[in-house]
Each structure stands twice: as C-alpha cells, then as structure tokens.
Amino acid sequence: MKPAEKAALDQWYCIDALDDVPVGESSNRLLGYDLNVTRAADGAISVSRTDTGAVVRAKTGYGYLWASLGEPAGDIPSIPEAHEPDRRLVVCGAISVKASGPRVVENFLDMAHFPFVHTDILGAEPHTEVRHYTTEIRRDVDEVWATNCEFFQPQAALSATGGIMTQYMYRVTNPFAVMLYKTCPNSANRWDVICLFVQPLDPGRCRAHPVMFLIDEVSTVSELVAFQQVIFLQDRIILENQRPVLLPLEPRAEIPTRADASSVAYRRWLKEKGIVYGTTAQAA
C-alpha cells in the first residue's frame, strides 16, 4: 500500500477529544504514522512523530485536538454555530471502525439507508424514497454541499416528540470532515448541527469523532451521547461489511442511483484534490 500522498498530508485532522488527552505522554496514530502526544501540567499540548521525533502541527478547536502531518493551506473547519452561546457542545466519544475514512464520510452523506439501518429512529418503511436534492462543489470555499434534502423521520432527535419531515443540509468541509444541518425540534428557524470528524489511522481503519452543537435545554449529556452512539454503532455494522474496504474512485466501479448524488460529488471532489488515501487508487 502506498504511503499517504501530499494532498492527504496537507489536511487538518481531529485526533482526540481534549478531555481524553491525559497529562504527560500518550500515543496516537494518523495516516499510517505513530504519534506522541505530550500534555504539560498547564494544559499545553504538543504532537510529534514517533519515528523521527519531528514536531507535528497541532491546534485545538471545538473541544478537540487537531493535527496535520503536512502543510495545510487553510485552517480547521469553520463552524460559526459552535460559537452561539445558547448551543450545547456535545462530544460523543471516539468510535473505532474497520473501514476507510472516505467510506465513513460517504455513509454520513447517505439518506437511503435510514429506514433499513436506523429503523424507527431516522427512518421507517414505507417512507423509503430519497427525494431529489441539490448538490454542488462550492468553489469559493472549496466544499461539497447537498441542500434541499428532506426525509421522514420517526425520531429525528432525542428531543423530538413525534415523526416529522426533516430538512437536511450536508457540508463536506475537508476530505475527512463532514457536517449535517438538520431541522431543530426546539427552534423552528434554526438548525441543529452534527459533525463527524474522521481520523484515518490506516487506509482501511479509522476513528470517528461525532460532535453535536444543539439547541436542547432538556436532555442530559449522557442521554444525548447515548442517542448518537446508537446511531453510529448501527452504521458501523454496515461500514465494516462493505466491499471493497477502500472507496472506489474508478468510473462505474459502483453504479450510483439518484439518491447517491452527494456521493458522486464527493468522489469527483476527491479526485480533483488528488486525495487517494483510503481509496482503491492508493492500492493501485
């Protein structure tokens, strides 16, 4: 397997929740490289490569530690909603997945599986149709967006009291970070924000870091985390059984349907950016 290419090295990656980084030294991994993480008594954190001792770019944001093994052109993803004072930051814990990072991102973008994988929560039969939605690569910000998405959900959020037609917007901010804006049951004119930061450990293995920025004054943190983990653990079963493990980028390797428009845009964007880590192009 080829090592990580420059395009992948030059990205920012979430590698741990700040609350999970102990004082002293701990180990981590990113893109096939072992890392040493050192946290001083005053909370300052540094990251270095285990093999060479070279210092790795690192910064904090949204309750997480971020690192880059290359020279990122931009900053970590911008999430303006995270700074709104009435939103709750809910860090949902890291989940290990035996799947490639791009596969995990694509699964997050997919609405068609809701009734069959998240039955009676995010979907239910006979409401299986994925209605037409809009996808685009926004060149001004270099992001993939899917808008005008809607899907009937029996329980769209922990605080929801009944089934609703949920409105969605998806936003891929970098090749391994994806966000979802969805109908907020507690505020008609605002969105709940759910993010998934994917940490590729190796081409076919990663850690997923879900985090939410919610308007919910009722639910406890433990209830919110448990709800989100149930959703992702249902996804993990599917992800770990997908074949091939790496995401195919070759034309017609997997035949898309109308519901896969966001996946098609994401794969085209990856190819434009020269991202091959976690894809079949890396194994070629």
XYZ file of C-alpha atoms in Angstrom:
284
model
C 0.000 0.000 0.000
C 1.378 3.404 -0.962
C 2.054 5.886 1.874
C -0.153 8.935 2.294
C 0.122 11.418 -0.563
C 0.839 15.121 -0.101
C -2.805 16.093 -0.640
C -3.820 13.931 2.340
C -0.869 15.009 4.494
C -1.775 18.674 3.948
C -5.172 18.378 5.692
C -6.166 19.083 9.289
C -7.416 16.022 11.211
C -9.225 15.702 14.501
C -7.223 13.154 16.543
C -8.737 13.276 20.051
C -11.189 14.995 22.356
C -9.296 17.387 24.633
C -10.869 15.816 27.708
C -9.379 12.458 26.659
C -5.791 13.713 26.335
C -4.006 12.914 29.622
C -1.290 14.974 31.265
C 2.061 13.504 30.263
C 2.673 11.373 27.184
C 0.186 9.336 25.183
C 0.182 7.694 21.779
C -1.936 8.307 18.715
C -1.912 7.478 15.008
C -2.687 9.291 11.789
C -2.339 8.308 8.119
C -0.144 5.320 8.954
C 2.208 7.242 11.251
C 2.501 6.746 15.015
C 2.385 9.953 17.033
C 3.459 11.022 20.515
C 1.152 13.482 22.259
C 2.537 15.398 25.238
C 0.353 17.460 27.543
C 2.048 19.714 30.077
C 0.678 20.440 33.533
C -0.533 23.842 32.307
C -2.553 22.146 29.558
C -0.248 22.973 26.632
C -0.191 20.153 24.079
C 2.481 19.197 21.558
C 2.470 16.420 18.963
C 5.438 14.709 17.306
C 6.090 11.764 15.040
C 7.267 8.654 16.884
C 9.678 7.540 14.154
C 11.558 10.800 13.583
C 10.661 12.964 16.567
C 9.641 15.734 14.155
C 7.146 18.190 15.588
C 3.702 17.959 14.010
C 1.432 20.958 13.505
C -1.280 20.891 16.160
C -4.049 23.141 17.424
C -7.253 22.937 19.413
C -10.812 23.730 18.414
C -14.405 22.690 19.220
C -13.244 20.620 22.189
C -10.772 18.603 20.103
C -7.080 18.282 19.318
C -6.254 18.673 15.629
C -3.052 17.737 13.807
C -1.565 17.901 10.324
C 1.407 15.927 9.031
C 1.901 18.333 6.140
C 1.441 21.985 5.332
C -2.283 22.776 5.335
C -3.285 25.731 3.206
C -6.211 26.654 5.449
C -7.474 26.338 8.997
C -9.543 23.679 10.728
C -13.190 23.652 9.561
C -15.143 26.822 10.276
C -18.300 26.146 12.304
C -19.895 29.512 13.158
C -22.765 27.849 15.040
C -20.280 26.457 17.562
C -19.818 29.967 18.933
C -23.512 30.676 19.549
C -23.940 30.973 23.329
C -27.194 29.012 23.622
C -25.884 25.929 21.843
C -24.660 22.909 23.728
C -21.367 21.294 22.768
C -21.840 17.529 22.982
C -18.693 15.480 22.440
C -19.898 11.967 21.637
C -16.723 9.901 22.063
C -14.410 8.253 19.539
C -15.573 5.103 17.746
C -13.120 2.760 16.009
C -14.209 1.491 12.602
C -12.602 -1.103 10.340
C -13.377 0.917 7.239
C -11.650 3.571 5.177
C -12.106 7.227 6.074
C -13.826 8.160 2.804
C -16.274 5.260 3.243
C -17.247 6.706 6.635
C -17.774 10.167 5.159
C -19.919 8.744 2.352
C -22.057 6.785 4.787
C -22.731 10.010 6.686
C -23.930 11.610 3.446
C -26.291 8.754 2.564
C -30.006 9.133 3.355
C -31.190 5.997 1.552
C -30.112 3.683 4.371
C -32.146 5.451 7.090
C -35.258 3.204 7.034
C -33.243 -0.017 6.863
C -30.325 0.658 9.235
C -31.828 3.214 11.639
C -35.328 1.751 11.661
C -37.932 3.702 13.669
C -35.367 6.379 14.509
C -34.101 8.142 11.372
C -36.412 6.307 9.006
C -39.109 3.669 8.648
C -40.880 1.792 5.897
C -42.805 2.581 3.768
C -41.139 6.045 3.766
C -38.085 4.956 1.753
C -37.933 7.474 -1.102
C -34.993 9.878 -1.251
C -36.482 12.903 -2.930
C -34.482 14.951 -5.400
C -31.958 17.247 -3.754
C -29.248 19.647 -4.927
C -25.503 19.006 -4.828
C -22.659 21.335 -5.703
C -18.955 21.909 -5.201
C -18.751 25.453 -3.889
C -15.565 26.739 -5.451
C -15.369 29.898 -3.346
C -14.944 27.855 -0.149
C -13.781 24.536 -1.700
C -16.515 22.474 -0.043
C -19.139 19.955 -1.141
C -22.734 20.844 -0.254
C -26.029 18.994 -0.536
C -29.108 21.141 0.018
C -32.908 20.830 -0.207
C -32.686 17.400 1.407
C -35.688 16.047 3.275
C -36.640 12.730 4.791
C -39.420 11.474 7.048
C -38.010 10.512 10.437
C -39.889 8.853 13.327
C -37.416 10.376 15.839
C -35.206 12.974 14.215
C -33.567 13.934 17.513
C -33.635 12.816 21.123
C -35.865 15.792 21.972
C -38.343 15.079 19.146
C -41.818 14.020 20.300
C -43.084 12.502 17.045
C -42.315 11.813 13.412
C -41.558 14.808 11.207
C -40.403 15.531 7.664
C -36.860 16.564 8.499
C -34.972 19.113 6.428
C -31.255 18.493 5.906
C -28.187 20.222 4.529
C -24.862 18.417 4.225
C -21.482 20.120 4.097
C -18.120 18.410 3.491
C -15.534 20.881 4.757
C -12.431 18.820 4.046
C -11.966 15.276 2.717
C -12.300 13.781 6.203
C -14.698 16.189 7.940
C -18.431 16.326 7.239
C -21.289 18.281 8.792
C -25.050 17.976 8.879
C -27.546 20.786 9.441
C -30.977 19.432 10.265
C -34.385 20.603 11.463
C -34.234 21.621 15.114
C -37.303 20.370 17.022
C -36.843 23.126 19.627
C -36.384 26.134 17.345
C -38.315 26.466 14.098
C -35.930 28.924 12.419
C -32.588 27.344 13.318
C -30.654 24.165 12.614
C -29.155 21.526 14.835
C -25.550 20.910 13.778
C -23.958 17.451 13.836
C -20.351 16.949 12.765
C -18.323 13.847 12.058
C -14.561 14.267 12.130
C -12.862 11.200 10.656
C -9.331 10.255 11.734
C -7.775 7.829 9.219
C -5.421 5.595 11.188
C -4.537 3.428 8.191
C -6.078 3.071 4.714
C -8.744 0.642 5.946
C -9.061 1.679 9.583
C -10.135 4.898 11.249
C -11.633 6.546 14.295
C -14.811 8.581 14.005
C -15.345 11.595 16.258
C -19.017 12.698 16.289
C -19.794 16.031 17.943
C -23.027 17.995 18.117
C -23.922 21.663 18.581
C -27.536 21.535 19.722
C -30.347 23.705 20.941
C -31.701 21.388 23.621
C -32.170 22.531 27.210
C -33.894 19.359 28.411
C -31.839 16.274 27.559
C -28.851 15.284 29.665
C -25.399 14.973 28.143
C -25.360 11.227 28.775
C -28.734 10.833 27.005
C -27.553 12.843 24.010
C -24.290 10.898 23.732
C -26.098 7.558 24.072
C -28.578 8.507 21.319
C -25.817 9.489 18.896
C -23.716 6.423 19.679
C -26.664 4.125 18.989
C -26.940 5.713 15.533
C -23.261 5.382 14.737
C -22.903 1.846 16.063
C -25.721 0.845 13.718
C -23.722 2.435 10.901
C -20.537 0.634 11.925
C -22.081 -2.766 11.206
C -22.733 -1.693 7.615
C -19.402 0.079 7.167
C -17.341 -2.887 8.322
C -19.107 -5.184 5.845
C -18.720 -3.014 2.748
C -16.525 -4.397 -0.015
C -14.139 -3.267 -1.187
C -12.975 -1.770 2.097
C -11.325 1.136 0.258
C -13.517 3.645 -1.571
C -13.583 3.013 -5.347
C -12.797 6.070 -7.444
C -12.800 4.331 -10.824
C -15.760 5.205 -13.072
C -18.519 2.579 -12.949
C -16.813 0.605 -10.159
C -20.040 1.177 -8.218
C -23.207 2.221 -10.025
C -24.846 5.239 -8.336
C -28.571 5.937 -8.158
C -30.311 9.312 -7.973
C -30.072 9.120 -4.177
C -26.262 8.998 -4.425
C -25.825 12.498 -5.867
C -23.849 13.676 -2.830
C -21.553 10.656 -3.090
C -20.916 11.352 -6.768
C -20.000 14.980 -5.978
C -17.760 13.904 -3.078
C -15.842 11.389 -5.204
C -15.394 13.914 -8.012
C -14.085 16.450 -5.469
C -11.622 13.937 -4.001
C -10.231 13.218 -7.465
C -9.910 16.935 -8.213
C -7.959 17.435 -4.988
C -5.693 14.450 -5.587
C -6.881 12.599 -2.476
C -6.255 8.868 -2.779
C -5.700 7.838 0.872
C -8.311 5.250 1.809
C -9.376 4.746 -1.807
C -8.681 1.980 -4.307
C -6.383 4.397 -6.147
C -3.956 4.095 -3.223
C -3.706 0.346 -3.739
C -3.216 0.580 -7.494
